[in-house]
Amino acid sequence: MCKLQRPSNLPARGFGVTVFLCKRKYRVIKGIISPVNDAYRKKGLISAHHRVIMAELATKNSQWLEVDTWESLQKEWTETATVLRHHQEKLEAGRHDAPQDSPVLERPGRKRKRAEQRQDFSQKKSVEKKTAGVPKVKLLCGADLLESFSVPNLWKGEDVAQILGHYGLVCITRTGNDAQKFIYESDLLWQHQDNIHLVHEWITNDISSTKIRQALRRGQSIRYLVPDLVLEYIEKHQLYSSESEERNAGVTLAPLRKNTAQLSL
Amino acid sequence: MKSRIPVVLLACGSFNPITNMHLRLFEVARDHLHQTGIYQVVRGIISPVNDKYWKKDLVAAKHRVAMVRLALQTSDWVRVDPWESEQDQWVETVKVLRYHHSTLLRSLPSAEGSDPGQALPVAPAVVPELKLLCGADVLRTFLSPQLWKDKHVQEIVERFGLVCVSRAGHDPQRDIEASPILRRFQRNIHLAREPVLNEVSATAVRQALRQGHSVQYLLPDPVLAYIREQGLYLGPPGSP
């Protein structure tokens, strides 16, 4: 749910939406796709090795999207907040000598359905500089991730607070109303609403990885739903089948296992 | 083993610009027809409409044809045909069908005179069935007398056949029921369903481009590159 990464549903269907953030303007400089670790144990999850390669194939020609393997290479499943922290620290370490300019954003993508692009070179030069020159990492997601915050034991309280309070969320939704309603009905989300940027996707494009895998099992074409390179890779390696869909069947999802174990200590 | 009926799918439309949704129509239609066990889709044709259709925002046919060609570069069974766009006038869909049908007939190997000494007649080559491929929204327009002549609708469904691709939320069966002509020939109307919700309309793409929004991943990369190079779809609505 929160960290699932199926490269086949990735930027292949992304499109840019201009982000209007009330009084602040951002410049997105990079998008990071971080495929989840195999130890997440989600049903149907195939090896990270393949998922990383597919993500790389999908973003091959992109000027600003990249795939990061740190998360998938860890010895065990890693919480989202930790991954965000890793990327934020990496950015800060790399920008010691970078020129000071207006606040910029980087977005590690979680369950990335779409990429976001916002270029605002022409407008306001005097932007509020909260942390001048240091890019800020934000979590990019769909409305389902927002709603997953309320699933018991899926998230650690302090992690959610960190993600919402410290990093921030960019949430792409088809029906802005549902997401807004959800924020309204949650004290935690309401408290951090300034750090949750809702982006309305005007061109509805509901290509879920689940449907892609289902189509593959049924021998139906997925051409033009995923990039050609990804399609070729899937066919060459015969990646998805009824067998692969049964992987991790009956196994508890890593965060659930981890969080309930800690509860029972 | 009973051999399948070969089918050629023809899609008419503005393709202004061509998007992944248009390309999906062919994939979904092919899967559907193959699933019936009766048909074998052998070819797909995209026929962009003539400039003299005078539709709002229509960019020049040469661009629209070029973009379709770029989009089909990697396809081994669908190709673009500029005949319709090259005519002096706008061409009614039924005439485009007739043209492509006679082209198909002419391209078949001749069965006559192959062996004068042969006692038994040679079986004629199987003529592929040419079918019109469209989305559910186009099927709905068949009910509109301003847009289609009844006799043309009849010829399309009776003589050629229709493959209509729809998605969840659409009910093309209702439209068929609402038209006596469509109802009468509904055995020639194949309804295929696209399981993925996909509202990538060319209109929405043009609007996004005008507003400077990204449409990457909604249409093939080469088409997007062409649009940028040629500076298409940048002006205010109403200008090409």
Short mmCIF file of C-alpha atoms in Angstrom, two decimals, chain A residues 34-238:
data_model
loop_
_atom_site.label_atom_id
_atom_site.label_comp_id
_atom_site.label_asym_id
_atom_site.label_seq_id
_atom_site.Cartn_x
_atom_site.Cartn_y
_atom_site.Cartn_z
CA SER A 34 12.13 4.06 -4.93
CA PRO A 35 10.92 0.48 -5.45
CA VAL A 36 10.01 -1.27 -2.22
CA ASN A 37 12.13 -4.00 -0.67
CA ASP A 38 11.13 -7.62 -1.35
CA ALA A 39 10.74 -8.06 2.39
CA TYR A 40 7.58 -5.96 2.22
CA ARG A 41 5.94 -9.31 1.41
CA LYS A 42 3.00 -7.99 -0.49
CA LYS A 43 1.05 -10.62 -2.39
CA GLY A 44 2.14 -10.84 -5.99
CA LEU A 45 5.32 -8.84 -5.47
CA ILE A 46 8.02 -10.06 -7.79
CA SER A 47 11.75 -9.65 -7.21
CA ALA A 48 13.05 -6.13 -6.70
CA HIS A 49 15.72 -6.84 -9.27
CA HIS A 50 13.07 -6.89 -12.02
CA ARG A 51 11.05 -4.03 -10.60
CA VAL A 52 14.09 -1.79 -10.48
CA ILE A 53 15.05 -2.61 -14.05
CA MET A 54 11.54 -1.94 -15.30
CA ALA A 55 11.51 1.41 -13.52
CA GLU A 56 14.83 2.26 -15.11
CA LEU A 57 13.56 1.29 -18.55
CA ALA A 58 10.45 3.39 -18.04
CA THR A 59 12.45 6.46 -17.06
CA LYS A 60 15.26 5.95 -19.54
CA ASN A 61 14.47 9.06 -21.54
CA SER A 62 13.42 11.24 -18.68
CA GLN A 63 15.38 14.38 -17.91
CA TRP A 64 14.40 14.53 -14.29
CA LEU A 65 13.09 11.17 -13.08
CA GLU A 66 15.46 8.64 -11.65
CA VAL A 67 15.31 5.29 -9.92
CA ASP A 68 16.93 4.77 -6.55
CA THR A 69 17.79 1.29 -5.30
CA TRP A 70 18.79 2.07 -1.74
CA GLU A 71 15.49 0.95 -0.27
CA SER A 72 15.31 -2.26 -2.28
CA LEU A 73 18.88 -3.19 -1.33
CA GLN A 74 18.41 -2.96 2.44
CA LYS A 75 18.51 -6.24 4.38
CA GLU A 76 14.97 -5.76 5.55
CA TRP A 77 11.90 -3.70 4.83
CA THR A 78 12.37 0.00 5.61
CA GLU A 79 9.75 2.47 6.77
CA THR A 80 8.83 5.26 4.39
CA ALA A 81 9.92 7.92 6.86
CA THR A 82 13.38 6.35 6.96
CA VAL A 83 13.61 6.37 3.19
CA LEU A 84 12.58 10.01 3.12
CA ARG A 85 15.20 10.81 5.72
CA HIS A 86 17.84 8.94 3.74
CA HIS A 87 17.11 10.99 0.64
CA GLN A 88 16.90 14.28 2.49
CA GLU A 89 20.30 13.65 4.11
CA LYS A 90 21.77 12.59 0.80
CA LEU A 91 20.57 15.83 -0.78
CA GLU A 92 21.93 17.96 2.03
CA ALA A 93 25.28 16.21 1.88
CA GLY A 94 25.49 16.81 -1.84
CA ARG A 95 24.66 20.47 -1.73
CA HIS A 96 27.42 21.91 0.41
CA ASP A 97 28.90 23.66 -2.56
CA ALA A 98 25.71 24.26 -4.47
CA PRO A 99 24.78 27.88 -5.23
CA GLN A 100 22.09 29.42 -3.07
CA ASP A 101 18.83 29.75 -4.89
CA SER A 102 15.12 29.63 -4.26
CA PRO A 103 13.66 26.65 -2.41
CA VAL A 104 13.42 23.60 -4.56
CA LEU A 105 11.75 20.27 -4.06
CA GLU A 106 12.64 16.71 -4.65
CA ARG A 107 10.07 14.04 -4.50
CA PRO A 108 10.76 10.41 -3.78
CA GLY A 109 7.81 8.69 -5.28
CA ARG A 110 5.79 6.17 -3.45
CA LYS A 111 3.51 4.01 -5.53
CA ARG A 112 4.23 6.43 -8.29
CA LYS A 113 1.49 6.59 -10.79
CA ARG A 114 2.44 9.83 -12.28
CA ALA A 115 5.26 12.25 -12.41
CA GLU A 116 4.83 15.86 -11.62
CA GLN A 117 6.51 18.75 -13.22
CA ARG A 118 6.34 22.32 -12.25
CA GLN A 119 8.66 24.86 -13.68
CA ASP A 120 8.38 28.35 -12.51
CA PHE A 121 11.36 30.27 -13.74
CA SER A 122 9.62 33.38 -14.92
CA GLN A 123 7.66 34.44 -11.92
CA LYS A 124 8.43 35.71 -8.48
CA LYS A 125 12.08 36.04 -7.75
CA SER A 126 11.74 36.99 -4.14
CA VAL A 127 10.45 33.74 -2.80
CA GLU A 128 10.28 33.11 0.89
CA LYS A 129 13.44 31.28 1.74
CA LYS A 130 12.78 28.97 4.57
CA THR A 131 15.84 26.84 4.08
CA ALA A 132 17.61 28.65 1.34
CA GLY A 133 19.28 26.47 -1.26
CA VAL A 134 18.48 23.10 0.25
CA PRO A 135 16.08 20.98 -1.71
CA LYS A 136 13.22 19.55 0.28
CA VAL A 137 12.07 16.02 -0.21
CA LYS A 138 8.34 15.43 -0.41
CA LEU A 139 6.42 12.23 -0.66
CA LEU A 140 4.46 11.87 -3.88
CA CYS A 141 1.41 9.66 -3.70
CA GLY A 142 -2.17 8.99 -4.64
CA ALA A 143 -5.22 9.42 -2.46
CA ASP A 144 -5.10 5.77 -1.45
CA LEU A 145 -1.90 6.33 0.48
CA LEU A 146 -3.49 9.25 2.29
CA GLU A 147 -6.34 7.01 3.29
CA SER A 148 -3.99 4.23 4.33
CA PHE A 149 -2.79 6.36 7.25
CA SER A 150 -5.89 5.26 9.10
CA VAL A 151 -5.29 1.51 8.65
CA PRO A 152 -4.38 0.13 12.08
CA ASN A 153 -0.75 -0.84 12.54
CA LEU A 154 0.20 -0.02 9.00
CA TRP A 155 2.01 3.15 10.00
CA LYS A 156 3.86 4.15 13.13
CA GLY A 157 2.38 7.29 14.66
CA GLU A 158 5.67 9.09 14.86
CA ASP A 159 6.43 8.27 11.23
CA VAL A 160 3.18 9.76 10.02
CA ALA A 161 3.84 12.85 12.09
CA GLN A 162 7.31 13.12 10.54
CA ILE A 163 6.10 12.59 7.00
CA LEU A 164 3.33 15.13 7.35
CA GLY A 165 5.01 17.55 9.71
CA HIS A 166 8.55 17.58 8.52
CA TYR A 167 8.59 16.44 4.91
CA GLY A 168 5.19 16.96 3.37
CA LEU A 169 2.96 15.17 0.95
CA VAL A 170 2.04 15.83 -2.66
CA CYS A 171 -1.11 13.88 -3.29
CA ILE A 172 -2.54 13.44 -6.78
CA THR A 173 -6.25 12.80 -6.81
CA ARG A 174 -8.89 12.42 -9.43
CA THR A 175 -11.68 13.58 -7.21
CA GLY A 176 -10.26 16.30 -5.05
CA ASN A 177 -13.37 16.14 -2.93
CA ASP A 178 -12.67 12.71 -1.49
CA ALA A 179 -9.15 13.60 -0.46
CA GLN A 180 -10.27 16.89 1.06
CA LYS A 181 -13.03 15.13 2.95
CA PHE A 182 -10.56 12.60 4.23
CA ILE A 183 -8.25 15.32 5.48
CA TYR A 184 -11.18 17.04 7.14
CA GLU A 185 -12.21 13.88 8.93
CA SER A 186 -8.78 13.10 10.32
CA ASP A 187 -7.38 15.17 13.19
CA LEU A 188 -3.84 14.28 12.24
CA LEU A 189 -4.22 15.18 8.58
CA TRP A 190 -6.17 18.31 9.47
CA GLN A 191 -3.37 19.44 11.74
CA HIS A 192 -0.85 19.17 8.92
CA GLN A 193 -3.06 20.25 6.04
CA ASP A 194 -0.68 23.03 5.02
CA ASN A 195 1.89 20.40 4.30
CA ILE A 196 -0.44 18.27 2.21
CA HIS A 197 -0.57 19.54 -1.33
CA LEU A 198 -3.53 18.17 -3.19
CA VAL A 199 -3.15 18.09 -6.93
CA HIS A 200 -6.20 17.54 -9.06
CA GLU A 201 -5.53 15.31 -12.02
CA TRP A 202 -7.72 16.50 -14.84
CA ILE A 203 -6.98 13.72 -17.29
CA THR A 204 -8.10 10.58 -15.56
CA ASN A 205 -5.81 7.74 -16.13
CA ASP A 206 -6.48 4.78 -13.94
CA ILE A 207 -3.92 2.24 -14.98
CA SER A 208 -3.28 0.20 -11.88
CA SER A 209 -0.58 -2.43 -11.75
CA THR A 210 -3.18 -4.88 -10.52
CA LYS A 211 -5.09 -4.50 -13.78
CA ILE A 212 -1.92 -4.76 -15.79
CA ARG A 213 -1.01 -8.05 -14.11
CA GLN A 214 -4.55 -9.30 -14.58
CA ALA A 215 -4.49 -8.48 -18.28
CA LEU A 216 -1.18 -10.30 -18.63
CA ARG A 217 -2.59 -13.42 -16.96
CA ARG A 218 -5.51 -13.32 -19.39
CA GLY A 219 -3.29 -12.96 -22.42
CA GLN A 220 -4.60 -9.46 -23.09
CA SER A 221 -2.50 -6.73 -24.55
CA ILE A 222 -0.98 -4.08 -22.27
CA ARG A 223 0.58 -2.22 -25.15
CA TYR A 224 0.34 1.57 -24.78
CA LEU A 225 -0.43 1.18 -21.08
CA VAL A 226 3.19 0.74 -20.16
CA PRO A 227 6.29 1.92 -22.00
CA ASP A 228 7.33 -0.39 -24.84
CA LEU A 229 10.66 -1.16 -23.17
CA VAL A 230 8.88 -2.33 -20.03
CA LEU A 231 6.50 -4.41 -22.11
CA GLU A 232 9.37 -6.11 -23.91
CA TYR A 233 11.13 -6.81 -20.63
CA ILE A 234 8.02 -8.36 -19.12
CA GLU A 235 7.53 -10.58 -22.16
CA LYS A 236 11.17 -11.57 -22.38
CA HIS A 237 11.31 -12.65 -18.75
CA GLN A 238 7.74 -13.95 -18.52
#
